[in-house]
Coordinates of N, CA and C in Angstrom, one line a residue:
M11 N 39.9 29.9 -37.5 CA 38.8 30.5 -38.2 C 39.4 31.3 -39.4
S12 N 38.9 31.1 -40.6 CA 39.4 31.8 -41.7 C 39.0 33.3 -41.6
A13 N 39.7 34.2 -42.3 CA 39.5 35.6 -42.1 C 38.3 36.1 -42.9
I14 N 37.7 37.2 -42.4 CA 36.7 37.9 -43.1 C 37.3 38.6 -44.3
A15 N 36.7 38.5 -45.5 CA 37.3 39.1 -46.7 C 36.5 40.3 -47.1
E16 N 37.1 41.2 -47.8 CA 36.4 42.4 -48.5 C 35.7 41.8 -49.7
G17 N 34.4 42.2 -49.8 CA 33.6 41.8 -50.9 C 33.4 43.0 -51.8
P18 N 32.3 43.0 -52.6 CA 32.1 44.1 -53.5 C 31.9 45.4 -52.8
K19 N 32.2 46.5 -53.5 CA 32.0 47.8 -52.9 C 31.5 48.8 -53.8
I20 N 31.0 49.9 -53.3 CA 30.6 51.1 -54.1 C 31.5 52.2 -53.6
A21 N 32.4 52.7 -54.4 CA 33.3 53.7 -54.0 C 32.5 55.1 -53.9
A22 N 33.1 56.0 -53.0 CA 32.4 57.3 -52.8 C 32.1 57.9 -54.1
L23 N 30.9 58.4 -54.3 CA 30.4 59.0 -55.5 C 31.1 60.3 -55.8
S24 N 31.6 60.9 -54.7 CA 32.2 62.3 -54.8 C 33.6 62.1 -55.5
C25 N 34.1 60.9 -55.7 CA 35.3 60.6 -56.4 C 36.6 61.1 -55.6
G26 N 36.4 61.7 -54.4 CA 37.6 62.0 -53.6 C 37.8 61.0 -52.6
K27 N 38.7 61.3 -51.7 CA 39.0 60.4 -50.6 C 37.7 60.2 -49.8
P28 N 37.4 59.0 -49.4 CA 36.1 58.8 -48.6 C 36.2 59.5 -47.3
V29 N 35.1 60.1 -46.8 CA 35.1 60.7 -45.5 C 34.4 59.8 -44.5
Y30 N 33.6 58.8 -45.1 CA 32.8 57.9 -44.2 C 33.0 56.5 -44.8
L31 N 32.7 55.5 -44.0 CA 32.7 54.1 -44.4 C 31.5 53.4 -43.9
V32 N 30.7 52.8 -44.7 CA 29.6 51.9 -44.3 C 29.9 50.5 -44.7
V33 N 29.9 49.6 -43.7 CA 30.2 48.2 -43.9 C 28.9 47.4 -43.8
L34 N 28.7 46.6 -44.8 CA 27.4 45.8 -44.8 C 27.7 44.3 -44.6
L35 N 26.9 43.7 -43.8 CA 27.1 42.3 -43.4 C 25.8 41.5 -43.8
H36 N 26.1 40.6 -44.7 CA 25.0 39.8 -45.3 C 24.4 38.8 -44.3
G37 N 23.3 38.2 -44.6 CA 22.7 37.1 -43.8 C 23.3 35.8 -44.0
E38 N 22.9 34.8 -43.2 CA 23.4 33.5 -43.2 C 23.0 32.8 -44.6
G39 N 24.0 32.1 -45.2 CA 23.7 31.5 -46.4 C 23.6 32.4 -47.6
D40 N 24.2 33.6 -47.5 CA 24.1 34.6 -48.5 C 25.5 35.1 -48.9
S41 N 25.6 36.2 -49.6 CA 26.9 36.8 -49.9 C 26.9 38.3 -49.9
G42 N 28.0 38.9 -50.0 CA 28.1 40.4 -49.9 C 27.4 41.1 -51.1
A43 N 27.3 40.4 -52.2 CA 26.7 41.1 -53.4 C 25.2 41.3 -53.1
A44 N 24.6 40.4 -52.4 CA 23.1 40.5 -52.2 C 22.8 41.8 -51.4
I45 N 23.6 42.0 -50.3 CA 23.3 43.2 -49.5 C 23.8 44.5 -50.0
L46 N 24.9 44.4 -50.8 CA 25.4 45.6 -51.4 C 24.4 46.3 -52.3
D47 N 23.5 45.5 -53.0 CA 22.5 46.1 -53.9 C 21.7 47.2 -53.1
H48 N 21.4 46.9 -51.9 CA 20.6 47.9 -51.1 C 21.3 49.2 -50.9
A49 N 22.6 49.2 -50.9 CA 23.4 50.4 -50.7 C 23.3 51.4 -51.9
L50 N 22.8 50.9 -53.0 CA 22.6 51.8 -54.2 C 21.6 52.8 -53.9
N51 N 20.6 52.5 -52.9 CA 19.6 53.4 -52.5 C 20.2 54.5 -51.6
W52 N 21.3 54.2 -50.9 CA 21.8 55.1 -49.9 C 23.0 56.0 -50.4
A53 N 23.7 55.5 -51.4 CA 24.9 56.2 -51.8 C 24.6 57.6 -52.3
P54 N 23.6 57.9 -53.0 CA 23.4 59.3 -53.5 C 23.3 60.3 -52.4
A55 N 22.7 59.9 -51.2 CA 22.6 60.8 -50.1 C 23.9 60.9 -49.3
L56 N 24.8 60.0 -49.5 CA 26.1 59.9 -48.8 C 27.2 59.8 -49.8
P57 N 27.4 60.9 -50.6 CA 28.4 60.8 -51.7 C 29.8 60.7 -51.3
K58 N 30.1 61.0 -50.0 CA 31.5 60.9 -49.5 C 31.7 59.6 -48.8
A59 N 30.8 58.6 -48.9 CA 31.0 57.4 -48.2 C 31.4 56.2 -49.1
D60 N 32.3 55.4 -48.7 CA 32.6 54.1 -49.3 C 31.6 53.1 -48.7
F61 N 30.9 52.3 -49.5 CA 30.1 51.2 -49.1 C 30.8 49.9 -49.4
L62 N 31.1 49.1 -48.3 CA 31.9 47.9 -48.5 C 31.1 46.7 -47.9
A63 N 30.9 45.7 -48.7 CA 30.2 44.5 -48.3 C 31.3 43.5 -47.8
A64 N 31.2 43.1 -46.6 CA 32.2 42.1 -46.1 C 31.6 40.7 -46.4
E65 N 32.6 39.7 -46.6 CA 32.2 38.3 -46.9 C 32.5 37.5 -45.7
A66 N 31.5 36.7 -45.2 CA 31.6 35.9 -44.0 C 32.7 34.8 -44.2
P67 N 33.3 34.4 -43.2 CA 34.5 33.5 -43.3 C 34.1 32.0 -43.4
L68 N 32.9 31.6 -43.0 CA 32.6 30.2 -43.0 C 31.6 29.9 -44.1
S69 N 31.7 28.6 -44.6 CA 30.7 28.2 -45.6 C 29.4 28.0 -44.9
G70 N 28.3 28.4 -45.6 CA 26.9 28.4 -45.0 C 26.4 27.0 -44.8
P71 N 25.2 26.9 -44.2 CA 24.6 25.6 -43.9 C 24.4 24.8 -45.1
G72 N 24.8 23.6 -45.1 CA 24.7 22.7 -46.3 C 25.5 23.2 -47.5
G73 N 26.5 24.1 -47.2 CA 27.4 24.6 -48.3 C 26.8 25.7 -49.1
A74 N 25.6 26.2 -48.7 CA 25.0 27.3 -49.4 C 25.5 28.6 -48.9
G75 N 26.1 29.5 -49.7 CA 26.5 30.8 -49.3 C 27.6 30.7 -48.2
R76 N 27.6 31.8 -47.4 CA 28.5 31.9 -46.3 C 27.8 32.3 -45.0
Q77 N 28.5 32.0 -43.8 CA 27.9 32.4 -42.6 C 29.0 33.0 -41.7
W78 N 28.6 33.9 -40.8 CA 29.5 34.6 -39.9 C 30.0 33.8 -38.7
F79 N 29.1 32.9 -38.2 CA 29.4 32.0 -37.1 C 28.4 30.9 -37.2
D80 N 28.9 29.8 -36.6 CA 28.1 28.5 -36.6 C 27.3 28.5 -35.3
G81 N 26.0 28.9 -35.3 CA 25.2 28.9 -34.1 C 25.0 27.5 -33.5
G82 N 25.3 26.5 -34.3 CA 25.2 25.1 -33.8 C 26.2 24.8 -32.8
V83 N 27.4 25.5 -32.8 CA 28.4 25.1 -31.8 C 28.2 25.9 -30.5
G84 N 27.1 26.7 -30.4 CA 26.9 27.4 -29.2 C 27.2 28.9 -29.4
V85 N 26.1 29.7 -29.5 CA 26.2 31.1 -29.9 C 27.0 31.9 -28.9
H86 N 27.0 31.5 -27.6 CA 27.7 32.2 -26.6 C 29.2 32.2 -26.7
A87 N 29.7 31.1 -27.4 CA 31.1 31.0 -27.7 C 31.4 31.6 -29.1
A88 N 30.5 31.3 -30.1 CA 30.8 31.6 -31.5 C 30.6 33.1 -31.8
L89 N 29.6 33.8 -31.2 CA 29.3 35.1 -31.5 C 30.4 36.1 -31.1
P90 N 30.9 36.0 -29.8 CA 32.0 37.0 -29.4 C 33.3 36.8 -30.2
E91 N 33.6 35.5 -30.6 CA 34.7 35.3 -31.4 C 34.6 35.9 -32.8
A92 N 33.4 35.8 -33.4 CA 33.1 36.4 -34.7 C 33.1 37.9 -34.6
A93 N 32.6 38.5 -33.5 CA 32.6 39.9 -33.3 C 34.1 40.4 -33.2
A94 N 34.9 39.7 -32.5 CA 36.3 40.1 -32.4 C 37.0 40.1 -33.8
A95 N 36.7 39.1 -34.6 CA 37.2 39.0 -35.9 C 36.7 40.2 -36.8
L96 N 35.4 40.5 -36.6 CA 34.9 41.6 -37.4 C 35.5 42.9 -37.0
N97 N 35.8 43.1 -35.7 CA 36.4 44.3 -35.3 C 37.8 44.5 -35.8
R98 N 38.5 43.4 -35.9 CA 39.9 43.4 -36.5 C 39.7 43.9 -38.0
F99 N 38.8 43.3 -38.7 CA 38.5 43.7 -40.1 C 38.2 45.1 -40.2
L100 N 37.3 45.6 -39.3 CA 36.9 47.0 -39.4 C 38.0 48.0 -39.1
G101 N 38.9 47.6 -38.1 CA 40.0 48.4 -37.8 C 41.0 48.5 -39.0
A102 N 41.2 47.5 -39.7 CA 42.0 47.5 -40.9 C 41.4 48.4 -42.0
A103 N 40.0 48.3 -42.2 CA 39.3 49.0 -43.2 C 39.4 50.5 -42.9
L104 N 39.2 50.9 -41.6 CA 39.3 52.3 -41.2 C 40.7 52.8 -41.4
A105 N 41.7 52.0 -41.0 CA 43.1 52.5 -41.1 C 43.5 52.7 -42.5
A106 N 43.0 51.9 -43.4 CA 43.4 52.0 -44.8 C 42.8 53.3 -45.4
R107 N 41.7 53.8 -44.8 CA 41.1 55.1 -45.3 C 41.4 56.3 -44.3
R108 N 42.2 56.0 -43.3 CA 42.6 57.0 -42.3 C 41.3 57.6 -41.7
L109 N 40.4 56.8 -41.3 CA 39.1 57.3 -40.7 C 39.0 56.8 -39.3
P110 N 38.3 57.7 -38.4 CA 38.0 57.3 -37.0 C 36.7 56.4 -36.9
D111 N 36.5 55.8 -35.8 CA 35.3 55.0 -35.6 C 34.1 55.9 -35.8
S112 N 34.1 57.1 -35.4 CA 32.9 58.0 -35.5 C 32.5 58.3 -37.0
H113 N 33.3 57.8 -37.9 CA 32.9 58.0 -39.4 C 32.6 56.6 -40.0
L114 N 32.3 55.6 -39.1 CA 31.9 54.3 -39.6 C 30.5 53.9 -39.2
A115 N 29.8 53.3 -40.1 CA 28.5 52.8 -39.8 C 28.4 51.3 -40.3
L116 N 27.6 50.5 -39.5 CA 27.4 49.1 -39.9 C 26.0 48.9 -40.2
V117 N 25.7 48.1 -41.3 CA 24.4 47.6 -41.6 C 24.4 46.1 -41.8
G118 N 23.5 45.4 -41.1 CA 23.5 44.0 -41.2 C 22.1 43.4 -41.3
F119 N 22.0 42.3 -42.0 CA 20.7 41.6 -42.1 C 20.8 40.2 -41.4
S120 N 19.8 39.9 -40.6 CA 19.7 38.6 -40.0 C 21.0 38.3 -39.1
Q121 N 21.7 37.2 -39.4 CA 22.9 36.9 -38.7 C 23.9 38.0 -38.8
G122 N 24.0 38.7 -39.9 CA 24.8 39.9 -40.0 C 24.4 41.0 -39.1
A123 N 23.1 41.2 -38.8 CA 22.6 42.2 -37.9 C 23.0 41.9 -36.5
T124 N 22.9 40.6 -36.1 CA 23.3 40.2 -34.8 C 24.8 40.5 -34.6
L125 N 25.6 40.1 -35.6 CA 27.0 40.3 -35.5 C 27.4 41.8 -35.4
A126 N 26.7 42.6 -36.3 CA 27.0 44.1 -36.3 C 26.7 44.7 -34.9
L127 N 25.6 44.3 -34.3 CA 25.3 44.8 -33.0 C 26.3 44.4 -32.0
C128 N 26.7 43.1 -31.9 CA 27.6 42.6 -30.9 C 29.0 43.3 -31.1
A129 N 29.5 43.4 -32.3 CA 30.8 43.9 -32.6 C 30.8 45.4 -32.2
A130 N 29.8 46.2 -32.6 CA 29.8 47.6 -32.3 C 29.8 47.9 -30.8
L131 N 29.1 47.1 -30.0 CA 29.0 47.3 -28.6 C 30.3 46.9 -27.9
M132 N 31.1 46.1 -28.6 CA 32.4 45.7 -28.0 C 33.6 46.5 -28.4
R133 N 33.3 47.6 -29.2 CA 34.5 48.4 -29.7 C 34.9 49.3 -28.6
P134 N 36.2 49.8 -28.6 CA 36.6 50.8 -27.6 C 36.0 52.1 -27.8
H135 N 35.6 52.5 -29.0 CA 35.0 53.8 -29.3 C 33.7 53.5 -30.1
P136 N 32.6 54.3 -29.9 CA 31.4 54.1 -30.6 C 31.5 54.4 -32.1
V137 N 30.9 53.6 -32.9 CA 30.8 53.9 -34.3 C 29.6 54.9 -34.5
A138 N 29.4 55.5 -35.6 CA 28.4 56.5 -35.8 C 27.0 55.9 -35.7
A139 N 26.8 54.7 -36.3 CA 25.4 54.2 -36.4 C 25.5 52.7 -36.7
V140 N 24.5 52.0 -36.2 CA 24.3 50.5 -36.5 C 22.9 50.3 -36.9
V141 N 22.7 49.7 -38.1 CA 21.3 49.4 -38.5 C 21.2 47.9 -38.6
G142 N 20.3 47.3 -37.9 CA 20.1 45.9 -37.9 C 18.7 45.5 -38.5
F143 N 18.7 44.7 -39.6 CA 17.5 44.2 -40.1 C 17.3 42.8 -39.7
S144 N 16.1 42.5 -39.1 CA 15.7 41.1 -38.8 C 16.8 40.4 -38.0
G145 N 17.3 41.1 -37.0 CA 18.3 40.4 -36.1 C 18.1 40.8 -34.7
A146 N 18.7 40.0 -33.7 CA 18.6 40.3 -32.3 C 19.8 39.8 -31.6
L147 N 20.0 40.2 -30.4 CA 21.2 39.7 -29.6 C 20.7 38.6 -28.6
P148 N 21.4 37.5 -28.6 CA 21.1 36.5 -27.5 C 21.3 37.1 -26.1
A149 N 20.5 36.7 -25.2 CA 20.6 37.2 -23.8 C 22.0 37.0 -23.3
G150 N 22.5 38.0 -22.6 CA 23.9 37.9 -22.1 C 25.0 38.3 -23.0
L151 N 24.7 38.6 -24.2 CA 25.8 39.0 -25.2 C 25.6 40.4 -25.7
P152 N 26.7 41.2 -25.9 CA 28.0 40.8 -25.4 C 28.1 40.9 -23.9
A153 N 29.1 40.2 -23.3 CA 29.2 40.2 -21.8 C 29.4 41.5 -21.2
A154 N 30.1 42.4 -21.9 CA 30.4 43.8 -21.5 C 30.2 44.7 -22.6
I155 N 29.4 45.8 -22.4 CA 29.2 46.8 -23.4 C 30.2 48.0 -23.2
T156 N 31.0 48.2 -24.2 CA 32.1 49.2 -24.0 C 31.8 50.5 -24.9
A157 N 30.9 50.4 -25.8 CA 30.5 51.5 -26.6 C 29.0 51.6 -26.8
Q158 N 28.5 52.8 -27.0 CA 27.1 53.1 -27.1 C 26.7 53.8 -28.3
P159 N 26.8 53.1 -29.5 CA 26.5 53.8 -30.8 C 25.0 54.0 -30.9
Q160 N 24.6 54.9 -31.9 CA 23.2 55.0 -32.3 C 22.8 53.7 -33.0
V161 N 21.7 53.2 -32.6 CA 21.2 51.9 -33.1 C 19.8 52.0 -33.7
L162 N 19.5 51.5 -34.8 CA 18.2 51.3 -35.4 C 18.0 49.9 -35.7
M163 N 16.9 49.3 -35.2 CA 16.6 47.9 -35.5 C 15.2 47.9 -36.2
I164 N 15.2 47.2 -37.4 CA 14.1 47.2 -38.3 C 13.7 45.7 -38.4
H165 N 12.4 45.4 -38.1 CA 12.0 44.0 -38.0 C 10.6 43.7 -38.5
G166 N 10.4 42.7 -39.2 CA 9.1 42.3 -39.6 C 8.3 41.6 -38.5
E167 N 7.0 42.0 -38.3 CA 6.2 41.4 -37.3 C 5.9 40.0 -37.5
D168 N 6.0 39.5 -38.7 CA 5.7 38.1 -39.1 C 7.0 37.3 -39.3
D169 N 8.1 37.7 -38.8 CA 9.4 37.0 -39.0 C 9.3 35.6 -38.4
P170 N 9.5 34.6 -39.2 CA 9.4 33.2 -38.7 C 10.7 32.7 -38.1
L171 N 11.8 33.4 -38.5 CA 13.2 32.9 -38.1 C 13.7 33.6 -36.8
V172 N 13.6 34.9 -36.8 CA 14.0 35.7 -35.6 C 12.7 36.4 -35.1
P173 N 12.1 35.9 -34.0 CA 10.8 36.4 -33.6 C 10.9 37.9 -33.3
F174 N 9.8 38.6 -33.7 CA 9.7 40.0 -33.5 C 10.0 40.4 -32.0
A175 N 9.5 39.6 -31.1 CA 9.7 39.8 -29.7 C 11.2 39.8 -29.3
A176 N 12.0 39.1 -30.0 CA 13.5 39.1 -29.7 C 14.1 40.4 -30.0
M177 N 13.6 41.1 -31.1 CA 14.1 42.5 -31.3 C 13.7 43.4 -30.2
G178 N 12.5 43.3 -29.7 CA 12.0 44.2 -28.6 C 12.8 44.0 -27.4
A179 N 13.1 42.7 -27.1 CA 13.9 42.4 -25.9 C 15.3 43.0 -26.0
T180 N 15.9 42.9 -27.2 CA 17.2 43.4 -27.4 C 17.2 44.9 -27.3
K181 N 16.2 45.6 -27.8 CA 16.1 47.1 -27.7 C 16.0 47.5 -26.2
E182 N 15.2 46.8 -25.4 CA 15.1 47.2 -24.0 C 16.4 47.0 -23.3
R183 N 17.1 45.9 -23.6 CA 18.4 45.7 -22.9 C 19.4 46.7 -23.3
L184 N 19.4 47.1 -24.6 CA 20.3 48.2 -25.0 C 20.0 49.5 -24.3
K185 N 18.8 49.9 -24.3 CA 18.4 51.1 -23.7 C 18.7 51.1 -22.2
A186 N 18.6 50.0 -21.5 CA 18.9 49.9 -20.1 C 20.4 50.1 -19.9
A187 N 21.2 49.7 -20.9 CA 22.7 49.9 -20.9 C 23.1 51.3 -21.4
G188 N 22.2 52.2 -21.6 CA 22.5 53.5 -22.1 C 22.8 53.6 -23.6
V189 N 22.5 52.6 -24.3 CA 22.7 52.7 -25.8 C 21.4 53.3 -26.4
P190 N 21.6 54.4 -27.2 CA 20.4 55.0 -27.8 C 19.8 54.1 -29.0
A191 N 18.9 53.3 -28.6 CA 18.4 52.3 -29.6 C 16.9 52.7 -30.0
K192 N 16.7 52.6 -31.3 CA 15.4 52.9 -31.8 C 14.9 51.6 -32.6
S193 N 13.6 51.5 -32.8 CA 13.2 50.3 -33.6 C 12.1 50.8 -34.5
M194 N 11.9 50.0 -35.6 CA 10.9 50.2 -36.6 C 10.2 48.8 -36.9
R195 N 8.9 48.7 -36.6 CA 8.2 47.5 -36.9 C 7.6 47.5 -38.3
R196 N 7.7 46.4 -39.0 CA 7.1 46.3 -40.3 C 6.0 45.3 -40.3
P197 N 4.7 45.7 -40.2 CA 3.6 44.8 -40.2 C 3.5 44.0 -41.4
G198 N 3.2 42.7 -41.2 CA 3.0 41.8 -42.3 C 4.3 41.3 -43.0
L199 N 5.5 41.8 -42.5 CA 6.7 41.4 -43.2 C 7.3 40.2 -42.5
G200 N 7.9 39.3 -43.2 CA 8.6 38.1 -42.7 C 10.1 38.4 -42.5
H201 N 10.9 37.5 -42.7 CA 12.4 37.6 -42.5 C 13.0 38.2 -43.8
A202 N 12.9 39.5 -43.9 CA 13.3 40.2 -45.1 C 13.5 41.7 -44.9
M203 N 14.0 42.4 -45.9 CA 14.2 43.8 -45.9 C 13.1 44.3 -46.9
D204 N 12.4 45.4 -46.5 CA 11.4 45.9 -47.5 C 11.7 47.4 -47.8
D205 N 11.0 48.0 -48.8 CA 11.4 49.3 -49.2 C 11.3 50.4 -48.1
D206 N 10.2 50.3 -47.3 CA 10.1 51.3 -46.2 C 11.3 51.2 -45.2
G207 N 11.7 50.0 -44.9 CA 12.8 49.8 -44.0 C 14.1 50.3 -44.6
I208 N 14.3 50.0 -45.9 CA 15.5 50.5 -46.6 C 15.6 52.0 -46.6
I209 N 14.4 52.7 -46.9 CA 14.4 54.1 -46.9 C 14.7 54.7 -45.5
A210 N 14.1 54.1 -44.4 CA 14.4 54.5 -43.0 C 15.8 54.3 -42.7
A211 N 16.4 53.2 -43.1 CA 17.8 53.0 -42.8 C 18.7 54.0 -43.5
G212 N 18.4 54.4 -44.7 CA 19.1 55.5 -45.4 C 19.1 56.8 -44.7
D213 N 17.8 57.1 -44.2 CA 17.7 58.4 -43.5 C 18.5 58.4 -42.2
F214 N 18.5 57.2 -41.5 CA 19.2 57.1 -40.2 C 20.7 57.2 -40.5
L215 N 21.2 56.5 -41.5 CA 22.6 56.6 -41.9 C 23.0 58.1 -42.2
T216 N 22.2 58.7 -43.0 CA 22.6 60.1 -43.4 C 22.6 61.0 -42.2
R217 N 21.6 60.8 -41.3 CA 21.5 61.7 -40.2 C 22.7 61.5 -39.2
N218 N 23.1 60.3 -39.0 CA 24.1 60.0 -38.0 C 25.6 60.1 -38.6
L219 N 25.7 60.0 -39.9 CA 27.0 60.1 -40.5 C 27.3 61.6 -41.0
A220 N 26.5 62.0 -42.0 CA 26.7 63.2 -42.7 C 26.2 64.5 -42.0
Q221 N 25.1 64.3 -41.3 CA 24.4 65.5 -40.7 C 24.5 65.4 -39.2
K222 N 25.5 64.8 -38.6 CA 25.6 64.6 -37.2 C 25.6 65.9 -36.4
P223 N 24.7 66.2 -35.5 CA 24.7 67.4 -34.7 C 25.8 67.3 -33.6
A224 N 26.1 68.4 -33.0 CA 27.2 68.4 -32.0 C 26.8 67.5 -30.9
T225 N 25.5 67.5 -30.5 CA 25.0 66.6 -29.4 C 23.8 65.9 -30.0
A226 N 23.9 64.6 -30.2 CA 22.8 63.9 -30.8 C 21.6 63.9 -29.9
P227 N 20.4 64.3 -30.3 CA 19.2 64.3 -29.5 C 18.8 62.8 -29.3
H228 N 18.3 62.5 -28.1 CA 17.7 61.1 -27.9 C 16.3 61.2 -28.3
D229 N 15.9 60.2 -29.1 CA 14.5 60.2 -29.6 C 13.9 58.9 -29.1
H230 N 12.8 59.1 -28.3 CA 12.2 58.0 -27.6 C 10.8 57.7 -28.2
H231 N 10.4 58.4 -29.2 CA 9.0 58.3 -29.5 C 8.6 57.1 -30.4
H232 N 9.6 56.3 -30.9 CA 9.2 55.2 -31.7 C 10.1 54.0 -31.5

């Protein structure tokens, strides 16, 4: 399997050494540039964060764009392998900046959201936050949860590709495993990211990276 590559990035606006790292994972058939655009909304509130879009290692369906794993070969084999590859990539990106896992956040869309969730749950230490747009975890994956990061899942109720119910099932499984998972439903939205979801993601990232309280309160009301 070819390696995950660093794609475009937005360097910390504070111009100093980055204190945080936010890694963005694009959807199937897309590229890092597409998802990095959304980070322009979040960078002003997180001036000490580097925003880095990763580029998936495989060519996408029909040669369009890139993909993280080939679901056609069996997701139960492909996803854990892709998550392990992503965790190696994240380890190198953190080491280059001399940052701990607690200063890392992941944001993914669609297949990138599924991968972000799986990889974060397989890490030895929890990352600060995971935001998944229009993604869900297949039943039984990952086989073992070793970290319990703060998770926000944002999903359109009219998503024709990843059913809204799949997000709800993922959230319930995460909560049962002790993972503090929240969700945000977007009425009328299909398989996409919208402005309200992007704003909510930025607030979640800011709260869990830059304004992290000594003990994070668990919020069960939405």
